[in-house]
CSV table of C-alpha atoms in Angstrom, one decimal:
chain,number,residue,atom,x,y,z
A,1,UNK,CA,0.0,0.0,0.0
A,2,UNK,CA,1.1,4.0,-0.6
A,3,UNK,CA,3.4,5.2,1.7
A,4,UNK,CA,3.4,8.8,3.0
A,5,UNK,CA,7.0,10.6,1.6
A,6,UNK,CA,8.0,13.8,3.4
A,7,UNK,CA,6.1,15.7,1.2
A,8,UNK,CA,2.7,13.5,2.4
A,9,UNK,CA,4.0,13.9,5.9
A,10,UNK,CA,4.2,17.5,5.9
A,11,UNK,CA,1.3,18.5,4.2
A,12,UNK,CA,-0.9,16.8,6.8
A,13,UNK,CA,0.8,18.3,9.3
A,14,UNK,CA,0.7,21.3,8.3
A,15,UNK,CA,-3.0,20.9,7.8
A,16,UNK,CA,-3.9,20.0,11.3
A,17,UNK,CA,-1.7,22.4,12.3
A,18,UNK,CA,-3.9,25.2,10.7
A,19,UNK,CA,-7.3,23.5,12.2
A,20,UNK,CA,-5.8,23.8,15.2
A,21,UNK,CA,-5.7,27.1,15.0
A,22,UNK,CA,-9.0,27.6,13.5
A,23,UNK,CA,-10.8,25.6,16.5
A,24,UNK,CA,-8.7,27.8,18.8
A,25,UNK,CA,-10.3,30.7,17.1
A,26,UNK,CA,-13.8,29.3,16.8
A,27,UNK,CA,-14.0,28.5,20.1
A,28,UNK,CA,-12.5,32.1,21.3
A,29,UNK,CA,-15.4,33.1,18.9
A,30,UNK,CA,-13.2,35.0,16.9
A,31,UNK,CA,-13.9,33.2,13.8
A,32,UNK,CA,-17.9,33.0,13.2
A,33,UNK,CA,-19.9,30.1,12.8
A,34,UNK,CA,-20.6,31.1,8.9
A,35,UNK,CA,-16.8,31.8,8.3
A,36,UNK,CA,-15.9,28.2,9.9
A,37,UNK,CA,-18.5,26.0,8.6
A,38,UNK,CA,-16.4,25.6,5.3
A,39,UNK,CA,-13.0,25.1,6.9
A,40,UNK,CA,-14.6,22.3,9.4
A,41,UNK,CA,-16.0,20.8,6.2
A,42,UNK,CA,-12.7,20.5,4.6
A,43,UNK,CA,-11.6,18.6,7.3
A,44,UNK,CA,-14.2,16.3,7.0
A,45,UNK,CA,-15.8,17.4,9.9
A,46,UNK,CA,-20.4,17.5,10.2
A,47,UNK,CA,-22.7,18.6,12.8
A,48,UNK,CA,-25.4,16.3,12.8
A,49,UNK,CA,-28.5,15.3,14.7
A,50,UNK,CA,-27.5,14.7,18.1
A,51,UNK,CA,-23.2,15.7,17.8
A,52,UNK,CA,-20.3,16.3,15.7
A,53,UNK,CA,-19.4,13.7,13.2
A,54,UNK,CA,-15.6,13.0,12.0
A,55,UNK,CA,-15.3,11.0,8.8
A,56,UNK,CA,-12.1,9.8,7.9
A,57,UNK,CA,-10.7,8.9,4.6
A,58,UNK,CA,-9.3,5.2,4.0
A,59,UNK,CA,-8.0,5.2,0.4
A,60,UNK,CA,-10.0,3.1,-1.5
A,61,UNK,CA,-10.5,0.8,1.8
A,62,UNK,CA,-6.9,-0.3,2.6
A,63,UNK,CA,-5.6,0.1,5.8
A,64,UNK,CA,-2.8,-1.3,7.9
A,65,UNK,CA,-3.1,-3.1,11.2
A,66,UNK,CA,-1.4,0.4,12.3
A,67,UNK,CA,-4.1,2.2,11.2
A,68,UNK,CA,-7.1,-0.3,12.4
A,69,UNK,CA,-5.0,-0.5,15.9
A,70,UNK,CA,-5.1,4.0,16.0
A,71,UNK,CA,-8.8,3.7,14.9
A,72,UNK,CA,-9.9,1.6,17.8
A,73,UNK,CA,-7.8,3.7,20.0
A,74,UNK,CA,-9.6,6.8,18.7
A,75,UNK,CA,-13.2,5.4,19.1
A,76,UNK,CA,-11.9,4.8,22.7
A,77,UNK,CA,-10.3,7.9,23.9
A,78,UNK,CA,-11.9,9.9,21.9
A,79,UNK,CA,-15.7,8.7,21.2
A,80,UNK,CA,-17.6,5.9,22.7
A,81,UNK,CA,-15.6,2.7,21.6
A,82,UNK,CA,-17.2,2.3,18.3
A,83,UNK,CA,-16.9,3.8,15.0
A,84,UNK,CA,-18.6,3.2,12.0
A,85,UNK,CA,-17.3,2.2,8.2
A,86,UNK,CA,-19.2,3.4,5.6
A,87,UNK,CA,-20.5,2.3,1.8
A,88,UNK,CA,-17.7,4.4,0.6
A,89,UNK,CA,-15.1,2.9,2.4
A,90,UNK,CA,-14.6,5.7,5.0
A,91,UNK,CA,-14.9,5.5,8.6
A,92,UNK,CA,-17.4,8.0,10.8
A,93,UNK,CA,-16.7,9.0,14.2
A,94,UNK,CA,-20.5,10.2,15.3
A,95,UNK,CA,-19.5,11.4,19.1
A,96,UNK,CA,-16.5,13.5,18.8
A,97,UNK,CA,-16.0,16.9,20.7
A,98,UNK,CA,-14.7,19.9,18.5
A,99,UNK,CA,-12.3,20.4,21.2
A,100,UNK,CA,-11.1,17.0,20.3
A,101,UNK,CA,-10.7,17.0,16.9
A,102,UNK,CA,-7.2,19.0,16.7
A,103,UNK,CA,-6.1,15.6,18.4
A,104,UNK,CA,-7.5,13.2,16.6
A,105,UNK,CA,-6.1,14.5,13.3
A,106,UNK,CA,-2.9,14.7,14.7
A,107,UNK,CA,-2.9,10.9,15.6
A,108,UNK,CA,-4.3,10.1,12.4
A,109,UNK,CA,-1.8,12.2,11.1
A,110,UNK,CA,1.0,9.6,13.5
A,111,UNK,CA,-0.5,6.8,11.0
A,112,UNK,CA,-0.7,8.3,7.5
A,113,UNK,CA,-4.4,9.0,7.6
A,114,UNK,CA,-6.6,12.3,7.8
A,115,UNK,CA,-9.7,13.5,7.2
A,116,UNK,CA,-9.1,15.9,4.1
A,117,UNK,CA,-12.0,16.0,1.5
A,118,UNK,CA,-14.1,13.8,2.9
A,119,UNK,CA,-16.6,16.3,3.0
A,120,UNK,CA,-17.7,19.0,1.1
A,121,UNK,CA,-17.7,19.7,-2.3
A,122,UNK,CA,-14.9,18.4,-3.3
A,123,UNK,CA,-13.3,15.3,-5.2
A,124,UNK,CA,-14.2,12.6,-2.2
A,125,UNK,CA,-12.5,9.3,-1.4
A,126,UNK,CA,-11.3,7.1,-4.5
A,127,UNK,CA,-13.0,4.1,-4.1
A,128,UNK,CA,-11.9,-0.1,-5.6
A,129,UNK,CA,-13.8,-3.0,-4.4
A,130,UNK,CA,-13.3,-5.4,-1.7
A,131,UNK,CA,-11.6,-8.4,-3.8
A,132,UNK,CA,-8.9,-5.3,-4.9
A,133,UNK,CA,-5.5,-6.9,-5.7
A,134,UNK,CA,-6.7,-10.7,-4.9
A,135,UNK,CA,-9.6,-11.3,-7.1
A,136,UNK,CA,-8.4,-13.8,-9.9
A,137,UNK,CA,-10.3,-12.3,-12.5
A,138,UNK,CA,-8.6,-8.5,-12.1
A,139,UNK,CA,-7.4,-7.7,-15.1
A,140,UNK,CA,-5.0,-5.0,-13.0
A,141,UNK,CA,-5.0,-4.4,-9.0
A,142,UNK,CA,-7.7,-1.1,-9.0
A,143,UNK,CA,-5.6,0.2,-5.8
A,144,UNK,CA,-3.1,1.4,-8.3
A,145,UNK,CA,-5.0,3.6,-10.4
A,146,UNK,CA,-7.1,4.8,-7.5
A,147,UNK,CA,-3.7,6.2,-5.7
A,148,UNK,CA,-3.1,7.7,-8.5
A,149,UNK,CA,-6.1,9.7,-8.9
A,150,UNK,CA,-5.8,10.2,-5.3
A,151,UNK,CA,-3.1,12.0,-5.1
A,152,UNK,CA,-4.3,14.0,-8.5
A,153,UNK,CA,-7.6,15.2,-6.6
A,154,UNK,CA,-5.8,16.0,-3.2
A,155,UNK,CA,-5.6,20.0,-3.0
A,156,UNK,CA,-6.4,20.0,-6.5
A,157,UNK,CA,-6.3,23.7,-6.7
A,158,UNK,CA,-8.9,23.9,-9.9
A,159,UNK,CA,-11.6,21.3,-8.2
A,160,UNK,CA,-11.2,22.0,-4.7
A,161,UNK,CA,-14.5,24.3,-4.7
A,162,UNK,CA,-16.4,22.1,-6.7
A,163,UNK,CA,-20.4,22.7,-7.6
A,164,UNK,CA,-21.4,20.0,-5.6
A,165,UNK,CA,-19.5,16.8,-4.1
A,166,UNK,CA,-17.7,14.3,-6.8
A,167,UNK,CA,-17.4,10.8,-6.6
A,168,UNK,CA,-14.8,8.4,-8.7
A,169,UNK,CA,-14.9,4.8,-8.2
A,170,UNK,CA,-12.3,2.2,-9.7
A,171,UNK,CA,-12.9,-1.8,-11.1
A,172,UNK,CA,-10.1,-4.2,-11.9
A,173,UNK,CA,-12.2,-6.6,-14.0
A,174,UNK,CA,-15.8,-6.4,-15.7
A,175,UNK,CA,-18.0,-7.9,-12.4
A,176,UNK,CA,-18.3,-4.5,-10.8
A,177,UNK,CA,-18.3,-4.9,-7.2
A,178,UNK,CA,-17.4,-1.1,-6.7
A,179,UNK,CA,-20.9,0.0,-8.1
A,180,UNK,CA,-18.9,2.2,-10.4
A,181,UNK,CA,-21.8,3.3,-12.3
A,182,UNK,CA,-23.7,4.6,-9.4
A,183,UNK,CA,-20.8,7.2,-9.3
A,184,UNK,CA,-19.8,10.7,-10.8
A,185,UNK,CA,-16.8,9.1,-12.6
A,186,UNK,CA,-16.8,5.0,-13.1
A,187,UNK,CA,-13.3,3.3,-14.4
A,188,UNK,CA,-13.3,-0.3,-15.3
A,189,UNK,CA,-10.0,-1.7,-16.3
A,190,UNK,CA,-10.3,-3.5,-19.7
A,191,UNK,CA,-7.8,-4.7,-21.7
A,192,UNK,CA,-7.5,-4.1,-25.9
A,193,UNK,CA,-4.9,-7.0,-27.1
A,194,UNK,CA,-2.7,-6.7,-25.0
A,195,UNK,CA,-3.1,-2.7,-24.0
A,196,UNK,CA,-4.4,-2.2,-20.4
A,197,UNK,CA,-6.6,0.8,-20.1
A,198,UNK,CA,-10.0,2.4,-18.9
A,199,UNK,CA,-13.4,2.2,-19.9
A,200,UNK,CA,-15.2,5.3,-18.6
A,201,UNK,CA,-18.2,5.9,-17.1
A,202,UNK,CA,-19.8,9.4,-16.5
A,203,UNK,CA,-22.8,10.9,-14.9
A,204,UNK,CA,-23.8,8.6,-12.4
A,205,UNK,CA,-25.1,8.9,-8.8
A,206,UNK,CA,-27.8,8.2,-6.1
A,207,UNK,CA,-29.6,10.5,-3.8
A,208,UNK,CA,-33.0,12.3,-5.0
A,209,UNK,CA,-32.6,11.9,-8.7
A,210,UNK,CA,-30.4,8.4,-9.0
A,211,UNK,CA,-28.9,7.5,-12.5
A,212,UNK,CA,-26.9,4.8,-14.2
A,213,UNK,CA,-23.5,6.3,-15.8
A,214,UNK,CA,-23.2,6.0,-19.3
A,215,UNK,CA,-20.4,4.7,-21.1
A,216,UNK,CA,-18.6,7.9,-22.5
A,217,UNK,CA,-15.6,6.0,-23.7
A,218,UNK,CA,-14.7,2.1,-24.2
A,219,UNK,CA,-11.0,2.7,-23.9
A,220,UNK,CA,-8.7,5.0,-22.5
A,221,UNK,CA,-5.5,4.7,-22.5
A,222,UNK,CA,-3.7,5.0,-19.2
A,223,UNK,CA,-1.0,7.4,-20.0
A,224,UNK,CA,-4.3,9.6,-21.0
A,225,UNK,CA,-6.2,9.1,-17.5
A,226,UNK,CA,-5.4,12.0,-16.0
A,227,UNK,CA,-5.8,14.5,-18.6
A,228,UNK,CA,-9.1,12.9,-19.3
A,229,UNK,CA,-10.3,13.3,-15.7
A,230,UNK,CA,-9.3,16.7,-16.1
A,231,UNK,CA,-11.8,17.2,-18.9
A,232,UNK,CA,-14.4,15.6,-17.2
A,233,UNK,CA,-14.0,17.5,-14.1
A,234,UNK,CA,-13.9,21.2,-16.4
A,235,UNK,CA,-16.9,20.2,-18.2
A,236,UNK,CA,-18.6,19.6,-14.5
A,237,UNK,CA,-17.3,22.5,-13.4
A,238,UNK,CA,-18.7,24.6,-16.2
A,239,UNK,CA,-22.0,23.3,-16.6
B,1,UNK,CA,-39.4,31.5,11.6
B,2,UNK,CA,-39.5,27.9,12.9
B,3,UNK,CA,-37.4,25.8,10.9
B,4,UNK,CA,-38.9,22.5,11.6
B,5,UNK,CA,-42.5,23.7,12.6
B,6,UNK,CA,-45.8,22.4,12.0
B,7,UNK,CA,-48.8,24.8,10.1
B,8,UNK,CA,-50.3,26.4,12.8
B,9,UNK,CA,-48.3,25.1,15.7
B,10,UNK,CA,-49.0,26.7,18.7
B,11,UNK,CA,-46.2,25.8,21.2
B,12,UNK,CA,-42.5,25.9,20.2
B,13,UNK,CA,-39.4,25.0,22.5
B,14,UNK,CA,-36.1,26.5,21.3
B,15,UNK,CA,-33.0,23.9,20.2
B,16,UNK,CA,-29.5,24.3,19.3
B,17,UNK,CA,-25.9,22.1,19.5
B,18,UNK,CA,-23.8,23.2,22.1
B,19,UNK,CA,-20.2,24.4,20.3
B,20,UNK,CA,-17.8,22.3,22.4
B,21,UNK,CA,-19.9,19.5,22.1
B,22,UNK,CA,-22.6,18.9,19.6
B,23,UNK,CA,-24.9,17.8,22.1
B,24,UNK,CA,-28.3,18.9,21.4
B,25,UNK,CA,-29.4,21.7,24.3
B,26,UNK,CA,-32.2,23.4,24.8
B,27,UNK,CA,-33.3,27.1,26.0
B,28,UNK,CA,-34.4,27.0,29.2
B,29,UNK,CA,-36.3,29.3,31.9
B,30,UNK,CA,-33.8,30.7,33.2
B,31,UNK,CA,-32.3,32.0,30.2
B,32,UNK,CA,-29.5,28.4,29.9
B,33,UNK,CA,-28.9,26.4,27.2
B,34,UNK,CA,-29.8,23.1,29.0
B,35,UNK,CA,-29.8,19.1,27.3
B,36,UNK,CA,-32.5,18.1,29.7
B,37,UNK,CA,-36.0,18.7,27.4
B,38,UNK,CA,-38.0,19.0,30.6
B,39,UNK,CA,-36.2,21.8,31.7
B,40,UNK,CA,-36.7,23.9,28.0
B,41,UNK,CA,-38.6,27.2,28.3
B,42,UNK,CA,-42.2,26.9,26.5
B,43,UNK,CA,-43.1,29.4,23.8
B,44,UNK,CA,-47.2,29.7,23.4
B,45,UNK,CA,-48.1,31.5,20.3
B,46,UNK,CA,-45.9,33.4,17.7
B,47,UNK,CA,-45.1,36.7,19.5
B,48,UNK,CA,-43.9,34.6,22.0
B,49,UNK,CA,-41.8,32.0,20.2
B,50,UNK,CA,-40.6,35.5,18.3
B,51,UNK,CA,-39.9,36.5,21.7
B,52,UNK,CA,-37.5,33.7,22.8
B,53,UNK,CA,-35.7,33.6,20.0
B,54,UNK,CA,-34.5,37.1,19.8
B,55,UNK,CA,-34.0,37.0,23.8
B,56,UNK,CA,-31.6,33.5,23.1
B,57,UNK,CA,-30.0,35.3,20.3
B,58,UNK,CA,-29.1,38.6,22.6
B,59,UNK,CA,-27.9,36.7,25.2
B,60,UNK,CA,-26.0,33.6,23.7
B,61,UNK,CA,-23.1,34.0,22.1
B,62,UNK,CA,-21.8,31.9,18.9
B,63,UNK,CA,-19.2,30.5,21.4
B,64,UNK,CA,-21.4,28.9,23.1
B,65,UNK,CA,-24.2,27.1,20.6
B,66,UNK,CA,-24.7,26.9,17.1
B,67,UNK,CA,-27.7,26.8,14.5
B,68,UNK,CA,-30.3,27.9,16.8
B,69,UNK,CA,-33.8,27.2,15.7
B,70,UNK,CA,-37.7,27.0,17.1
B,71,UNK,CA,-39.3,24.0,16.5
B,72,UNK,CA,-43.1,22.8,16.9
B,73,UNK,CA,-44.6,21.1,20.3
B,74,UNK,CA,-47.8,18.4,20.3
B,75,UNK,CA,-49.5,19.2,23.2
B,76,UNK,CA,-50.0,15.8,25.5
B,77,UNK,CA,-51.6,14.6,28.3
B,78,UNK,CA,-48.5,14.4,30.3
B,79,UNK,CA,-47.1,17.4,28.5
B,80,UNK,CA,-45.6,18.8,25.4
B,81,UNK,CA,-43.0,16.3,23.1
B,82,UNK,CA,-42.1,17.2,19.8
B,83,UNK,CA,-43.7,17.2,16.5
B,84,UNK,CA,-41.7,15.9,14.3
B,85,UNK,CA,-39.7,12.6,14.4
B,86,UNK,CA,-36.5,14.7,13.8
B,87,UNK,CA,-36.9,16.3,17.1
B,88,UNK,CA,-37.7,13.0,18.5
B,89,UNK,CA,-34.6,11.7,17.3
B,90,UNK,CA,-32.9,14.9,18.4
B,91,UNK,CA,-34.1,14.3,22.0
B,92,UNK,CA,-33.1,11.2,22.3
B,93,UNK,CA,-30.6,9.6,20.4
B,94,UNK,CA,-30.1,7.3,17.4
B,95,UNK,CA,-32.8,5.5,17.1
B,96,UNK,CA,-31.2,2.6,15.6
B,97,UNK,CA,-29.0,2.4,18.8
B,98,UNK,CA,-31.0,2.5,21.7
B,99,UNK,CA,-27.9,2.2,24.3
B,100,UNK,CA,-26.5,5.8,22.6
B,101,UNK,CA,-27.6,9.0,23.5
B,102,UNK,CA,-29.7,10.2,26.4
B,103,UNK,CA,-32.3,7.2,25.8
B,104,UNK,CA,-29.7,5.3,27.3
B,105,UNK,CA,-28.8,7.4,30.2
């Protein structure tokens, strides 16, 4: 799995380093509720029904036992011993204290994890399927494009104030266990002789009006993925 | 006015989240943002739900609550609950996990 370089290392830290200070301010109240809705949001943070909700990003579901062994330890110190994984492979908090929060990023942080667009309208966790990297009939491991477009959609400076949220999920083979046309962007890995590339999917999503992505193109090359998201994303963004 | 208020309501308590927190509190009697329902100040009529709101708004500040809203009351036999399943669920917890939340206190 991806490793966090020094680069990775001190961006997060700088990140929870700045929320820090924006709690601090919040809760000094010189930062208003309206002016910190939006940076609480970045950091993945809600306010729901009954308390604050943290929901942390798992790249496309893979974790170490490092990371399961901090998440436990969060839900204990931090929450009330439990936390919740989602559909989208993230994992929710739902008890957390905002006072907290500076802290629990930072351990995160310890473990290479964070809660950076996870919320928000954004580019949101890249997500693969369960079977990722041991299903026999993956054409290629899904993880590997997915960290790709990960790190391409982190801090994205051109999609990082998106119209609404944006969702991307990854296949390795043609039995779609990643429902990746029930997403914004859907990528199946397909093969053309013996070319390895992407068939994309476009337009899908649930919520009040659900819809089935359309194929937009049978096969993308890989060296093109990028630039083609890029497209995608401007064409979203314009319309 | 209300944000989650029935046509016609008559009786409104006043709700927030508590900063620090999240909890869900309530405005009570004695002018304090309290989690205990029981304990909320009652509003009967508009002028007077008007009323509390603008006296929670001079006297809170945004350091102390968040997103501070009237909602609707049913009148009962053994007093007022609220409305709407929202504030229901608000009041008491998650209600697909009854040992979270004050249900389970």
């Amino acid at each position: 799995m991806y490793r966090y370089d020094e680069f990775d290392h001190r961006i997060v830290k700088a990140r929870v380093s700045q929320f820090r200070g924006q709690v601090k301010r919040r809760l000094a109240g010189k930062i208003s509720e309206e002016a910190f809705r939006p940076l609480r949001l970045m950091n993945g943070l809600y306010l729901q029904l009954h308390a604050y909700m943290l929901r942390v990003a798992i790249p496309y579901g893979t974790l170490s036992s490092k990371q399961m062994r901090m998440l436990a330890e969060i839900g204990r110190k931090y929450d009330k011993g439990y936390a919740h994984f989602t559909t989208r492979q993230n994992i929710q908090y739902n008890w957390p204290a905002l006072k907290d929060i500076p802290d629990i990023l930072e351990d995160l942080a310890s473990v290479e994890m964070h809660a950076i667009q996870t919320s928000g309208n954004c580019i949101r966790n890249v997500t693969a399927d369960q079977y990722a990297g041991v299903s026999a009939e993956e054409i290629e491991d899904p993880r590997i494009a997915s960290e790709i477009l990960r790190q391409w959609s982190s801090f994205h400076p051109e999609f990082s104030f998106l119209p609404r949220k944006f969702k991307i999920a990854v296949t390795g083979q043609y039995k779609d266990r990643a429902a990746i046309r029930f997403h914004d962007i859907g990528i199946e890995i397909v093969k053309q002789k013996s070319d390895i590339g992407y068939k994309i999917y476009v337009g899908g999503g649930q919520g009040r009006t659900p819809f089935i992505a359309p194929c937009i193109r049978e096969f993308l090359p890989k060296e093109e993925l990028l630039s083609y998201m890029e497209a995608i994303m401007r064409v979203y963004n314009l319309h | 006015m209300a944000q989650h208020s029935a046509k016609g309501s008559e009786y409104h308590f006043l709700t927030a989240n508590h900063l620090l927190s999240g909890e869900v509190v309530y405005f009570s009697d004695d002018g304090k943002w309290v989690e205990d329902i029981k304990k909320a100040h009652l509003a009967k009529g508009d002028a007077e739900a008007e009323a509390l709101l603008k006296r929670a708004e001079k006297t809170s500040g945004e350091h102390e609550v968040l997103d501070v809203y009237l909602f609707a009351l049913d009148k009962k036999a053994d007093g007022f609950s609220p409305s709407s399943i929202r504030e229901h669920i608000r009041q008491l917890g998650p209600s697909v996990r009854k040992d979270l939340g004050k249900q389970a206190e």
